[in-house]
Each structure stands twice: as C-alpha cells, then as structure tokens.
C-alpha cells in the first residue's frame, strides 16, 4: 500500500493540520486512509475505543479519515511530566518514565514496535499519511531517530517537507534543512510545501522557484492561512496564548499550568459568543471579575499545585471564592481543589503528601494504575455529556457531597460543594456536548449558541480539505506516495 510522510522544518509549522486536511481530502476521494505518527510528545491525549491513549492530533486525523482511532496510529507517546522526564506510552499503555537518555539512544529500541504498528495500518489502508515530529534538521538527534528520517529510511516512505512562511525565513529554513541533512536523508525528500501564506500566493512564485533550484525538490503548493484550523484542537500548549479568546460578557479564567493537559477541553467555551475565555499565563493574576475559574488537567498535579502557589493563584482563587465566585476543577484540577494529595508510590516524584487548596472536602491518593476510558451520562442540571477519563489517582469524599456527574454504567463521579459553587470531576470533553455546555452557561447567567462542537470540527476538516484541493498538487502527492 502507498504511504507519504510530512516532516517540518521545525515544530509548530502546521504539520498536524496539513496531515488532517490531507487525510480528509483523500478520504473524500474515496480512498481508505489512515494517519500515523511514529512518536509524539504531547500532554494532549485521546482515549481509543480499546482503552489505550494516543496523541490528540492523531485522534483528530482519524476523525478526518472517518475511522476509529487506534493505538497503532501513534505507537509511541511521550508525556512530559518534568523538565527532564516524560512518561513513555507504547501501544497505548504506560511503559515507564524516561529522562534525557531517551534522546541519546533509548529511542532506537522502540523502532520495532513503531514499524509493527505501521505495517498493521498499511494492511488496512490504500494510503497511510505519516506525520513527523519536530524537524529532521535537528541532526544532533539523528542517531536512534524513530520520528523523522529514521522512520522514513527504515520503511522507505517518501517525505514532503513543510515550511512555515508566517514565522519568516521560509526559504532559509527549507534550503537550510537541505544543507544540513546527509545525502541519504535528503534523498528521501520528494517535494516541499510552503504553509500559512497570507495574501496572494502568486507573490511567492519566485520563492518557490528559488527553493526548488537550491534543493532539487519539487514545489507541491503554497497553502494559505487556514482560518478553519482555529476550530481544531491544538496539539501543543505553545499555541494557547495565540488563540482568540472571544469578547463576551462572561469571563472564564483558566490558569496556564506548566504541564497543562487536554486543554482542548476549553475550545467549545472559547467559541461561545457570550464568553471571554482567558488563558492566564504565568506572571498574571486570575481575573477578579471572572464568573468562573477552571483549574485544568495536568500531567503532574503535585508539581503544578506548587506552581499555582508560587504564582499566587491560590490566593486569587481563595479571594474569588470569598466573593461568591464559582470554581471548576477538571482531572488534576479536581485533585488540587481537595484537602490533600498523597503519592505513596512516588508516581510523580518522591513519595509524600501535600495539602490541596482546601475548597472541596475530598482527598486524592495517586496510584500507578492509569484510568483510561470513555464515559457518558448526565452532569450539571441533568444535562447529557460525553467525554473521557485519563488520569492516575483515586479521589474520595471526606464528607457527604453530591457528585457532579452520573456516568452510565459506572456511577457517580466528582463532587459539588454544599453551596454549589465549587465543583470538580475527572471528565475531559465536558463542554463538547451542547446540552452540558448550555447548562454551565445558564449557571453563569448566559445563553449558549447551541452549536454541536464535534460537528463544527468535522465541518472545519471538510473546509480545510477543500482548500488543500485548491492549493496543493494532490495528484502529484499521490504519485509520490505510490
């Protein structure tokens, strides 16, 4: 079966969106398409139907292919939980924790599982669209590489290189990548794409010609700035401070934790006309006039709780509560709202216990076993919801409390304070369901737009696919992949 790999001149050049758009375009042509990313590094994860976890970008790409997400689509997932450590997920399951030694040679041992997954996808598809990670120009990481040229060379998958013109220097980045790659790696690249062009792409015709002349690679198109990409879940937290927040009258504040996880939870709120979603960066206070503060999920609850205190956000939250404000904790944020977090097994670091923020009479014990499951049921006001859990730890009520959620087949989840103003739960994706989102906005004195968020994302994929059909030589890409 055919395959093609999109690699980038750097991180955040738009590879994930282009792969998703290309997957949808090829699917719309009637092909059986599967996405694949050998190695991903992200705390934004998705739960597959069989109870594994993969990068959320690959789950989106599976949606673009109109197929169910599987662990084979992202066989190696690294989830940063400290400056120098990451949790290693292989075929959807935790395999341990790794440090810098992983990038000095430990990756090579995972090439076998990566190729196993790739071959399974090839067997069920007409074409596999592969996404690289970071950049092949990071030649200091070439030894043992499984994410870019190491994978492409091992499987003989042709490469298309993507450059981002919006950040500037796209000619230098593409030509420079050609200059630093060894000859065998450079020979894997069959063409290039210039991404995120604002204005008339014909103005860059000479630039495309110059890149082709200096590299010998074929120009496959100039992709315009895709406004619809803002409707898709982002893979990397680096984009959070660049996403439009809206200007509605209902302010919702979310502190940007260093290890924030599954932050696409808030995309449906960001798109609500009556909401101003404030992603609050370090060094800034949480807005005193916010209607709701949401403490998000995190890959490292104890470390990020210490960060909350170091930023003074704990004081902001306490003042907000005294003023009668509302607070919602999701996953790690729910754990933080309790009385204590105990880590007897050293899951997040040295064994020990820390005091929580003390706004809910619950206590959490971290455990090595990770909970991964899709859930659904009813939540606030009896409104329906659907989402997923992805966490370590068990949270217990210290006194009688109403649960926030009633999960079908699983029972209650989360807790609500006796005055109804503080709540927490383990469910991600809570606001995707329009009925549940409407219930939260009604609680805050607003009215939801009633949009079906998953349908909105699906429509955005079709819009991006149509744009790529117009600006890329997709027939040439199919010939490269053959």
mmCIF file of C-alpha atoms in Angstrom, residues 72-468:
data_model
loop_
_atom_site.group_PDB
_atom_site.id
_atom_site.type_symbol
_atom_site.label_atom_id
_atom_site.label_comp_id
_atom_site.label_asym_id
_atom_site.label_seq_id
_atom_site.Cartn_x
_atom_site.Cartn_y
_atom_site.Cartn_z
ATOM 1 C CA UNK A 72 -1.364 1.935 16.149
ATOM 2 C CA UNK A 73 -1.842 5.471 14.836
ATOM 3 C CA UNK A 74 0.599 6.794 17.459
ATOM 4 C CA UNK A 75 2.591 3.851 18.850
ATOM 5 C CA UNK A 76 4.973 5.961 20.960
ATOM 6 C CA UNK A 77 3.650 8.884 23.013
ATOM 7 C CA UNK A 78 5.867 10.878 25.370
ATOM 8 C CA UNK A 79 4.032 12.877 28.029
ATOM 9 C CA UNK A 80 6.303 15.456 29.705
ATOM 10 C CA UNK A 81 5.883 15.487 33.464
ATOM 11 C CA UNK A 82 9.003 17.453 34.379
ATOM 12 C CA UNK A 83 11.744 19.496 32.756
ATOM 13 C CA UNK A 84 13.773 16.363 32.081
ATOM 14 C CA UNK A 85 11.386 13.450 32.417
ATOM 15 C CA UNK A 86 8.495 12.082 30.402
ATOM 16 C CA UNK A 87 6.079 9.229 30.771
ATOM 17 C CA UNK A 88 6.517 6.763 27.913
ATOM 18 C CA UNK A 89 3.375 5.277 26.352
ATOM 19 C CA UNK A 90 3.864 2.370 23.925
ATOM 20 C CA UNK A 91 0.883 0.966 22.035
ATOM 21 C CA UNK A 92 -1.414 2.944 24.309
ATOM 22 C CA UNK A 93 -0.015 1.729 27.634
ATOM 23 C CA UNK A 94 2.423 3.194 30.141
ATOM 24 C CA UNK A 95 5.866 1.588 29.868
ATOM 25 C CA UNK A 96 7.698 3.747 32.383
ATOM 26 C CA UNK A 97 9.415 7.090 32.758
ATOM 27 C CA UNK A 98 12.386 8.261 30.776
ATOM 28 C CA UNK A 99 14.867 11.112 31.001
ATOM 29 C CA UNK A 100 17.343 12.744 28.621
ATOM 30 C CA UNK A 101 18.979 9.375 27.953
ATOM 31 C CA UNK A 102 15.970 8.541 25.774
ATOM 32 C CA UNK A 103 17.114 11.048 23.162
ATOM 33 C CA UNK A 104 20.720 9.860 23.432
ATOM 34 C CA UNK A 105 19.914 6.388 22.194
ATOM 35 C CA UNK A 106 16.964 4.897 24.050
ATOM 36 C CA UNK A 107 14.556 5.602 21.203
ATOM 37 C CA UNK A 108 16.092 3.089 18.834
ATOM 38 C CA UNK A 109 14.710 0.181 20.866
ATOM 39 C CA UNK A 110 11.183 1.363 20.008
ATOM 40 C CA UNK A 111 11.629 1.285 16.249
ATOM 41 C CA UNK A 112 10.371 -2.319 16.197
ATOM 42 C CA UNK A 113 7.009 -1.537 17.856
ATOM 43 C CA UNK A 114 6.685 1.535 15.616
ATOM 44 C CA UNK A 115 7.126 -0.499 12.448
ATOM 45 C CA UNK A 116 4.728 -3.175 13.726
ATOM 46 C CA UNK A 117 2.009 -0.534 14.071
ATOM 47 C CA UNK A 118 2.805 0.990 10.702
ATOM 48 C CA UNK A 119 2.572 -2.367 8.954
ATOM 49 C CA UNK A 120 -0.800 -3.098 10.540
ATOM 50 C CA UNK A 121 -2.138 0.228 9.263
ATOM 51 C CA UNK A 122 -0.713 -0.372 5.793
ATOM 52 C CA UNK A 123 -2.565 -3.669 5.613
ATOM 53 C CA UNK A 124 -5.946 -1.979 6.087
ATOM 54 C CA UNK A 125 -5.457 1.190 4.026
ATOM 55 C CA UNK A 126 -5.000 2.395 0.475
ATOM 56 C CA UNK A 127 -2.644 5.074 1.782
ATOM 57 C CA UNK A 128 -1.039 5.957 5.107
ATOM 58 C CA UNK A 129 -0.292 9.640 5.747
ATOM 59 C CA UNK A 130 2.569 9.899 8.227
ATOM 60 C CA UNK A 131 3.417 12.912 10.376
ATOM 61 C CA UNK A 132 6.940 13.591 11.585
ATOM 62 C CA UNK A 133 7.864 15.224 14.884
ATOM 63 C CA UNK A 134 9.892 18.371 15.339
ATOM 64 C CA UNK A 135 12.304 18.570 12.428
ATOM 65 C CA UNK A 136 14.831 16.370 10.613
ATOM 66 C CA UNK A 137 17.125 19.396 10.710
ATOM 67 C CA UNK A 138 17.755 18.592 14.391
ATOM 68 C CA UNK A 139 20.678 16.446 13.276
ATOM 69 C CA UNK A 140 22.005 16.285 16.839
ATOM 70 C CA UNK A 141 19.088 13.893 17.468
ATOM 71 C CA UNK A 142 19.528 11.849 14.287
ATOM 72 C CA UNK A 143 21.180 8.814 15.913
ATOM 73 C CA UNK A 144 18.439 6.430 17.006
ATOM 74 C CA UNK A 145 15.723 8.619 15.468
ATOM 75 C CA UNK A 146 12.312 6.973 15.021
ATOM 76 C CA UNK A 147 10.235 10.103 14.425
ATOM 77 C CA UNK A 148 11.576 11.548 11.178
ATOM 78 C CA UNK A 149 14.277 10.283 8.817
ATOM 79 C CA UNK A 150 14.997 7.251 10.971
ATOM 80 C CA UNK A 151 11.473 6.048 10.338
ATOM 81 C CA UNK A 152 11.388 7.162 6.691
ATOM 82 C CA UNK A 153 14.629 5.353 5.892
ATOM 83 C CA UNK A 154 13.623 2.177 7.766
ATOM 84 C CA UNK A 155 10.322 1.922 5.878
ATOM 85 C CA UNK A 156 11.297 3.614 2.610
ATOM 86 C CA UNK A 157 8.455 6.137 2.957
ATOM 87 C CA UNK A 158 8.937 9.254 0.787
ATOM 88 C CA UNK A 159 8.949 12.620 2.558
ATOM 89 C CA UNK A 160 7.399 16.004 1.842
ATOM 90 C CA UNK A 161 8.965 18.850 3.799
ATOM 91 C CA UNK A 162 6.745 21.617 5.222
ATOM 92 C CA UNK A 163 7.950 25.168 5.892
ATOM 93 C CA UNK A 164 6.037 27.937 7.697
ATOM 94 C CA UNK A 165 6.192 31.261 5.874
ATOM 95 C CA UNK A 166 4.212 33.072 8.592
ATOM 96 C CA UNK A 167 7.120 32.888 11.033
ATOM 97 C CA UNK A 168 9.506 34.257 8.383
ATOM 98 C CA UNK A 169 12.644 32.850 6.795
ATOM 99 C CA UNK A 170 10.879 30.023 4.994
ATOM 100 C CA UNK A 171 13.403 29.948 2.139
ATOM 101 C CA UNK A 172 16.258 29.712 4.623
ATOM 102 C CA UNK A 173 14.511 27.039 6.672
ATOM 103 C CA UNK A 174 13.801 24.788 3.688
ATOM 104 C CA UNK A 175 17.141 25.324 1.971
ATOM 105 C CA UNK A 176 18.928 25.140 5.312
ATOM 106 C CA UNK A 177 17.316 21.797 6.083
ATOM 107 C CA UNK A 178 18.611 20.517 2.746
ATOM 108 C CA UNK A 179 22.072 21.797 3.626
ATOM 109 C CA UNK A 180 22.371 20.064 7.000
ATOM 110 C CA UNK A 181 20.847 16.678 6.089
ATOM 111 C CA UNK A 182 23.159 13.926 4.987
ATOM 112 C CA UNK A 183 22.727 12.882 1.382
ATOM 113 C CA UNK A 184 20.767 9.717 2.082
ATOM 114 C CA UNK A 185 18.282 11.567 4.275
ATOM 115 C CA UNK A 186 17.919 14.444 1.813
ATOM 116 C CA UNK A 187 17.252 11.911 -0.947
ATOM 117 C CA UNK A 188 14.106 10.782 0.893
ATOM 118 C CA UNK A 189 12.516 14.217 0.327
ATOM 119 C CA UNK A 190 10.489 14.317 -2.883
ATOM 120 C CA UNK A 191 8.907 17.741 -2.523
ATOM 121 C CA UNK A 192 8.056 20.659 -0.286
ATOM 122 C CA UNK A 193 5.027 22.671 0.834
ATOM 123 C CA UNK A 194 5.020 26.287 1.955
ATOM 124 C CA UNK A 195 2.402 26.702 4.677
ATOM 125 C CA UNK A 196 0.452 29.587 6.288
ATOM 126 C CA UNK A 197 0.747 32.163 3.490
ATOM 127 C CA UNK A 198 -1.233 35.365 3.996
ATOM 128 C CA UNK A 199 -2.186 37.160 0.797
ATOM 129 C CA UNK A 200 -1.841 36.258 -2.875
ATOM 130 C CA UNK A 201 0.279 33.066 -3.104
ATOM 131 C CA UNK A 202 1.420 34.030 -6.615
ATOM 132 C CA UNK A 203 3.603 36.639 -4.950
ATOM 133 C CA UNK A 204 5.775 33.755 -3.774
ATOM 134 C CA UNK A 205 6.232 32.087 -7.155
ATOM 135 C CA UNK A 206 9.832 33.261 -7.351
ATOM 136 C CA UNK A 207 10.452 31.989 -3.826
ATOM 137 C CA UNK A 208 9.139 28.539 -4.721
ATOM 138 C CA UNK A 209 11.375 28.509 -7.781
ATOM 139 C CA UNK A 210 14.433 29.503 -5.755
ATOM 140 C CA UNK A 211 13.816 26.778 -3.168
ATOM 141 C CA UNK A 212 13.418 24.203 -5.943
ATOM 142 C CA UNK A 213 16.595 25.371 -7.663
ATOM 143 C CA UNK A 214 18.683 25.213 -4.490
ATOM 144 C CA UNK A 215 17.335 21.874 -3.229
ATOM 145 C CA UNK A 216 16.250 19.913 -6.290
ATOM 146 C CA UNK A 217 12.906 19.274 -4.572
ATOM 147 C CA UNK A 218 9.577 19.821 -6.262
ATOM 148 C CA UNK A 219 7.239 22.532 -5.036
ATOM 149 C CA UNK A 220 3.840 20.975 -4.335
ATOM 150 C CA UNK A 221 1.943 24.111 -3.430
ATOM 151 C CA UNK A 222 1.592 27.162 -1.224
ATOM 152 C CA UNK A 223 -1.065 26.738 1.451
ATOM 153 C CA UNK A 224 -2.944 29.885 2.537
ATOM 154 C CA UNK A 225 -3.619 30.811 6.126
ATOM 155 C CA UNK A 226 -6.383 28.367 7.091
ATOM 156 C CA UNK A 227 -8.813 30.169 9.385
ATOM 157 C CA UNK A 228 -10.719 26.927 9.940
ATOM 158 C CA UNK A 229 -7.671 25.470 11.702
ATOM 159 C CA UNK A 230 -8.612 27.571 14.738
ATOM 160 C CA UNK A 231 -11.649 25.325 15.164
ATOM 161 C CA UNK A 232 -9.489 22.214 15.531
ATOM 162 C CA UNK A 233 -7.996 21.043 18.822
ATOM 163 C CA UNK A 234 -4.380 22.161 19.155
ATOM 164 C CA UNK A 235 -1.671 19.612 19.874
ATOM 165 C CA UNK A 236 0.839 21.839 21.654
ATOM 166 C CA UNK A 237 0.242 24.197 24.571
ATOM 167 C CA UNK A 238 2.567 26.710 22.899
ATOM 168 C CA UNK A 239 -0.422 27.984 20.893
ATOM 169 C CA UNK A 240 -2.612 28.770 23.890
ATOM 170 C CA UNK A 241 -1.631 32.406 24.239
ATOM 171 C CA UNK A 242 -2.185 32.975 20.495
ATOM 172 C CA UNK A 243 -5.725 31.659 20.224
ATOM 173 C CA UNK A 244 -8.561 34.176 20.012
ATOM 174 C CA UNK A 245 -10.384 34.289 23.334
ATOM 175 C CA UNK A 246 -13.639 35.969 22.370
ATOM 176 C CA UNK A 247 -15.037 39.156 23.865
ATOM 177 C CA UNK A 248 -18.258 38.072 25.517
ATOM 178 C CA UNK A 249 -19.548 39.412 28.800
ATOM 179 C CA UNK A 250 -18.971 36.160 30.733
ATOM 180 C CA UNK A 251 -15.344 35.857 31.741
ATOM 181 C CA UNK A 252 -13.917 32.398 32.343
ATOM 182 C CA UNK A 253 -10.325 32.254 33.580
ATOM 183 C CA UNK A 254 -8.026 29.240 33.156
ATOM 184 C CA UNK A 255 -4.504 29.313 34.611
ATOM 185 C CA UNK A 256 -1.899 28.055 32.142
ATOM 186 C CA UNK A 257 -0.183 25.371 34.185
ATOM 187 C CA UNK A 258 3.325 24.340 33.064
ATOM 188 C CA UNK A 259 2.181 20.772 32.389
ATOM 189 C CA UNK A 260 -1.379 21.570 31.325
ATOM 190 C CA UNK A 261 -3.079 18.580 29.712
ATOM 191 C CA UNK A 262 -6.034 18.167 27.375
ATOM 192 C CA UNK A 263 -6.554 21.909 27.142
ATOM 193 C CA UNK A 264 -8.844 21.462 24.137
ATOM 194 C CA UNK A 265 -11.478 20.901 26.842
ATOM 195 C CA UNK A 266 -11.998 24.665 26.617
ATOM 196 C CA UNK A 267 -12.285 25.099 22.837
ATOM 197 C CA UNK A 268 -16.099 24.935 22.878
ATOM 198 C CA UNK A 269 -16.193 27.684 25.511
ATOM 199 C CA UNK A 270 -13.737 29.808 23.539
ATOM 200 C CA UNK A 271 -16.123 29.740 20.590
ATOM 201 C CA UNK A 272 -19.216 30.756 22.574
ATOM 202 C CA UNK A 273 -20.282 34.328 21.646
ATOM 203 C CA UNK A 274 -21.128 35.278 25.248
ATOM 204 C CA UNK A 275 -17.800 34.017 26.662
ATOM 205 C CA UNK A 276 -14.417 35.611 27.046
ATOM 206 C CA UNK A 277 -12.082 32.694 27.720
ATOM 207 C CA UNK A 278 -8.956 33.966 29.452
ATOM 208 C CA UNK A 279 -5.980 31.605 29.329
ATOM 209 C CA UNK A 280 -3.922 33.245 32.065
ATOM 210 C CA UNK A 281 -0.145 32.972 31.591
ATOM 211 C CA UNK A 282 2.385 32.840 34.426
ATOM 212 C CA UNK A 283 3.046 36.216 35.971
ATOM 213 C CA UNK A 284 -0.536 37.407 35.545
ATOM 214 C CA UNK A 285 -3.288 37.292 38.201
ATOM 215 C CA UNK A 286 -6.532 35.437 37.716
ATOM 216 C CA UNK A 287 -9.177 37.996 36.787
ATOM 217 C CA UNK A 288 -11.070 39.252 39.813
ATOM 218 C CA UNK A 289 -14.258 39.690 37.811
ATOM 219 C CA UNK A 290 -14.279 36.192 36.315
ATOM 220 C CA UNK A 291 -17.602 34.394 36.532
ATOM 221 C CA UNK A 292 -15.827 31.051 36.656
ATOM 222 C CA UNK A 293 -12.276 29.871 37.280
ATOM 223 C CA UNK A 294 -11.442 26.481 35.793
ATOM 224 C CA UNK A 295 -8.377 24.656 37.055
ATOM 225 C CA UNK A 296 -7.400 22.414 34.129
ATOM 226 C CA UNK A 297 -5.924 18.964 33.862
ATOM 227 C CA UNK A 298 -2.207 18.455 34.312
ATOM 228 C CA UNK A 299 0.353 15.714 33.784
ATOM 229 C CA UNK A 300 1.938 16.464 37.177
ATOM 230 C CA UNK A 301 -0.627 17.521 39.772
ATOM 231 C CA UNK A 302 1.703 17.992 42.738
ATOM 232 C CA UNK A 303 4.318 19.977 40.797
ATOM 233 C CA UNK A 304 1.702 22.179 39.155
ATOM 234 C CA UNK A 305 -0.041 22.729 42.503
ATOM 235 C CA UNK A 306 3.250 24.091 43.814
ATOM 236 C CA UNK A 307 3.384 26.327 40.739
ATOM 237 C CA UNK A 308 -0.139 27.582 41.448
ATOM 238 C CA UNK A 309 1.029 28.637 44.897
ATOM 239 C CA UNK A 310 4.260 30.161 43.599
ATOM 240 C CA UNK A 311 2.226 32.311 41.190
ATOM 241 C CA UNK A 312 -0.165 33.425 43.937
ATOM 242 C CA UNK A 313 -3.050 31.900 42.018
ATOM 243 C CA UNK A 314 -4.128 30.060 45.169
ATOM 244 C CA UNK A 315 -4.710 33.485 46.757
ATOM 245 C CA UNK A 316 -6.641 34.645 43.681
ATOM 246 C CA UNK A 317 -8.823 31.522 43.813
ATOM 247 C CA UNK A 318 -9.481 31.955 47.549
ATOM 248 C CA UNK A 319 -10.472 35.599 47.026
ATOM 249 C CA UNK A 320 -12.721 34.597 44.147
ATOM 250 C CA UNK A 321 -14.455 32.042 46.380
ATOM 251 C CA UNK A 322 -14.909 34.593 49.185
ATOM 252 C CA UNK A 323 -16.619 36.905 46.710
ATOM 253 C CA UNK A 324 -19.063 34.133 45.854
ATOM 254 C CA UNK A 325 -17.382 33.111 42.601
ATOM 255 C CA UNK A 326 -17.559 29.686 41.038
ATOM 256 C CA UNK A 327 -14.680 27.242 40.543
ATOM 257 C CA UNK A 328 -14.480 24.053 38.497
ATOM 258 C CA UNK A 329 -11.588 21.610 38.650
ATOM 259 C CA UNK A 330 -11.075 19.096 35.859
ATOM 260 C CA UNK A 331 -8.967 15.979 36.441
ATOM 261 C CA UNK A 332 -5.754 17.245 38.093
ATOM 262 C CA UNK A 333 -7.580 20.488 38.839
ATOM 263 C CA UNK A 334 -10.208 18.480 40.709
ATOM 264 C CA UNK A 335 -7.463 16.830 42.739
ATOM 265 C CA UNK A 336 -5.960 20.242 43.577
ATOM 266 C CA UNK A 337 -9.272 21.540 44.954
ATOM 267 C CA UNK A 338 -9.307 18.907 47.680
ATOM 268 C CA UNK A 339 -7.773 18.753 51.151
ATOM 269 C CA UNK A 340 -4.740 16.619 50.296
ATOM 270 C CA UNK A 341 -2.896 14.743 47.565
ATOM 271 C CA UNK A 342 -0.899 11.713 48.652
ATOM 272 C CA UNK A 343 1.667 9.974 46.451
ATOM 273 C CA UNK A 344 2.807 6.926 48.439
ATOM 274 C CA UNK A 345 4.255 5.117 45.421
ATOM 275 C CA UNK A 346 6.221 8.063 44.068
ATOM 276 C CA UNK A 347 4.182 8.237 40.861
ATOM 277 C CA UNK A 348 5.010 11.910 40.278
ATOM 278 C CA UNK A 349 8.245 12.114 42.217
ATOM 279 C CA UNK A 350 9.490 11.351 45.722
ATOM 280 C CA UNK A 351 6.764 9.683 47.829
ATOM 281 C CA UNK A 352 4.917 12.081 50.080
ATOM 282 C CA UNK A 353 1.793 14.120 50.672
ATOM 283 C CA UNK A 354 0.865 17.753 50.110
ATOM 284 C CA UNK A 355 -2.039 19.919 51.182
ATOM 285 C CA UNK A 356 -4.552 20.763 48.493
ATOM 286 C CA UNK A 357 -6.257 24.116 48.011
ATOM 287 C CA UNK A 358 -8.915 23.063 50.510
ATOM 288 C CA UNK A 359 -12.052 24.125 48.645
ATOM 289 C CA UNK A 360 -13.646 20.662 48.483
ATOM 290 C CA UNK A 361 -13.765 18.070 51.304
ATOM 291 C CA UNK A 362 -12.123 15.359 49.201
ATOM 292 C CA UNK A 363 -8.730 13.659 49.305
ATOM 293 C CA UNK A 364 -6.727 12.078 46.488
ATOM 294 C CA UNK A 365 -4.329 9.161 46.543
ATOM 295 C CA UNK A 366 -2.164 8.843 43.430
ATOM 296 C CA UNK A 367 -1.720 5.330 42.096
ATOM 297 C CA UNK A 368 0.498 3.789 39.433
ATOM 298 C CA UNK A 369 -2.527 2.445 37.560
ATOM 299 C CA UNK A 370 -3.827 4.866 34.952
ATOM 300 C CA UNK A 371 -7.560 5.136 34.317
ATOM 301 C CA UNK A 372 -8.346 5.292 30.592
ATOM 302 C CA UNK A 373 -11.955 5.115 29.463
ATOM 303 C CA UNK A 374 -14.646 6.859 27.511
ATOM 304 C CA UNK A 375 -17.619 7.942 29.584
ATOM 305 C CA UNK A 376 -21.036 9.493 29.179
ATOM 306 C CA UNK A 377 -24.141 10.218 31.200
ATOM 307 C CA UNK A 378 -25.607 13.291 32.838
ATOM 308 C CA UNK A 379 -23.964 16.207 34.551
ATOM 309 C CA UNK A 380 -24.893 19.694 35.670
ATOM 310 C CA UNK A 381 -28.654 20.180 35.775
ATOM 311 C CA UNK A 382 -29.239 16.656 34.497
ATOM 312 C CA UNK A 383 -27.920 17.636 31.065
ATOM 313 C CA UNK A 384 -26.227 14.981 28.950
ATOM 314 C CA UNK A 385 -22.477 14.841 28.469
ATOM 315 C CA UNK A 386 -19.932 12.578 26.772
ATOM 316 C CA UNK A 387 -16.203 12.569 27.371
ATOM 317 C CA UNK A 388 -13.310 10.507 28.634
ATOM 318 C CA UNK A 389 -11.115 9.915 31.673
ATOM 319 C CA UNK A 390 -7.331 9.810 31.548
ATOM 320 C CA UNK A 391 -5.696 10.090 34.963
ATOM 321 C CA UNK A 392 -3.846 8.456 37.812
ATOM 322 C CA UNK A 393 -5.273 8.596 41.306
ATOM 323 C CA UNK A 394 -8.461 7.981 43.229
ATOM 324 C CA UNK A 395 -10.401 10.778 44.913
ATOM 325 C CA UNK A 396 -12.612 10.093 47.937
ATOM 326 C CA UNK A 397 -15.212 12.274 49.626
ATOM 327 C CA UNK A 398 -14.373 13.138 53.245
ATOM 328 C CA UNK A 399 -17.985 14.060 53.985
ATOM 329 C CA UNK A 400 -21.301 13.626 52.177
ATOM 330 C CA UNK A 401 -21.265 15.513 48.867
ATOM 331 C CA UNK A 402 -23.349 15.424 45.737
ATOM 332 C CA UNK A 403 -21.470 14.120 42.686
ATOM 333 C CA UNK A 404 -21.112 16.380 39.658
ATOM 334 C CA UNK A 405 -21.667 13.593 37.142
ATOM 335 C CA UNK A 406 -23.652 10.379 36.864
ATOM 336 C CA UNK A 407 -21.769 8.156 34.423
ATOM 337 C CA UNK A 408 -23.664 5.477 32.525
ATOM 338 C CA UNK A 409 -22.659 2.055 33.824
ATOM 339 C CA UNK A 410 -20.032 3.495 36.170
ATOM 340 C CA UNK A 411 -21.915 5.520 38.768
ATOM 341 C CA UNK A 412 -21.117 8.935 40.255
ATOM 342 C CA UNK A 413 -18.029 10.995 39.522
ATOM 343 C CA UNK A 414 -16.742 14.216 41.017
ATOM 344 C CA UNK A 415 -18.101 16.406 43.767
ATOM 345 C CA UNK A 416 -20.067 19.613 44.298
ATOM 346 C CA UNK A 417 -19.735 21.766 47.401
ATOM 347 C CA UNK A 418 -22.793 22.184 49.612
ATOM 348 C CA UNK A 419 -23.313 25.742 48.357
ATOM 349 C CA UNK A 420 -22.992 24.559 44.748
ATOM 350 C CA UNK A 421 -20.217 26.992 43.839
ATOM 351 C CA UNK A 422 -17.197 24.654 43.833
ATOM 352 C CA UNK A 423 -17.149 21.512 41.714
ATOM 353 C CA UNK A 424 -14.730 19.020 40.259
ATOM 354 C CA UNK A 425 -14.672 15.866 38.185
ATOM 355 C CA UNK A 426 -12.388 13.619 36.165
ATOM 356 C CA UNK A 427 -14.221 14.011 32.852
ATOM 357 C CA UNK A 428 -12.462 15.614 29.913
ATOM 358 C CA UNK A 429 -14.516 16.847 26.977
ATOM 359 C CA UNK A 430 -17.249 18.037 29.297
ATOM 360 C CA UNK A 431 -18.129 21.092 27.191
ATOM 361 C CA UNK A 432 -18.148 19.350 23.800
ATOM 362 C CA UNK A 433 -21.742 18.266 24.341
ATOM 363 C CA UNK A 434 -24.007 21.247 23.671
ATOM 364 C CA UNK A 435 -26.537 20.341 26.366
ATOM 365 C CA UNK A 436 -23.886 20.228 29.084
ATOM 366 C CA UNK A 437 -22.231 23.425 27.837
ATOM 367 C CA UNK A 438 -25.598 25.189 27.792
ATOM 368 C CA UNK A 439 -26.204 24.145 31.397
ATOM 369 C CA UNK A 440 -22.905 25.684 32.514
ATOM 370 C CA UNK A 441 -23.534 28.932 30.649
ATOM 371 C CA UNK A 442 -27.034 29.139 32.122
ATOM 372 C CA UNK A 443 -25.482 28.750 35.570
ATOM 373 C CA UNK A 444 -23.299 31.762 34.764
ATOM 374 C CA UNK A 445 -26.233 33.807 33.502
ATOM 375 C CA UNK A 446 -25.626 33.285 29.809
ATOM 376 C CA UNK A 447 -27.129 31.528 26.807
ATOM 377 C CA UNK A 448 -25.191 29.044 24.699
ATOM 378 C CA UNK A 449 -25.059 29.246 20.922
ATOM 379 C CA UNK A 450 -26.234 25.631 20.933
ATOM 380 C CA UNK A 451 -23.596 24.589 18.416
ATOM 381 C CA UNK A 452 -22.717 20.921 18.060
ATOM 382 C CA UNK A 453 -18.967 21.183 18.641
ATOM 383 C CA UNK A 454 -17.952 17.811 17.151
ATOM 384 C CA UNK A 455 -19.984 18.659 14.034
ATOM 385 C CA UNK A 456 -18.256 22.044 13.886
ATOM 386 C CA UNK A 457 -14.849 20.343 13.972
ATOM 387 C CA UNK A 458 -15.917 17.907 11.258
ATOM 388 C CA UNK A 459 -17.085 20.769 9.044
ATOM 389 C CA UNK A 460 -13.752 22.537 9.587
ATOM 390 C CA UNK A 461 -11.948 19.421 8.341
ATOM 391 C CA UNK A 462 -14.012 19.492 5.160
ATOM 392 C CA UNK A 463 -13.251 23.191 4.699
ATOM 393 C CA UNK A 464 -9.516 22.591 5.114
ATOM 394 C CA UNK A 465 -9.629 19.610 2.753
ATOM 395 C CA UNK A 466 -11.313 21.732 0.087
ATOM 396 C CA UNK A 467 -8.659 24.422 0.499
ATOM 397 C CA UNK A 468 -5.867 21.862 0.105
#
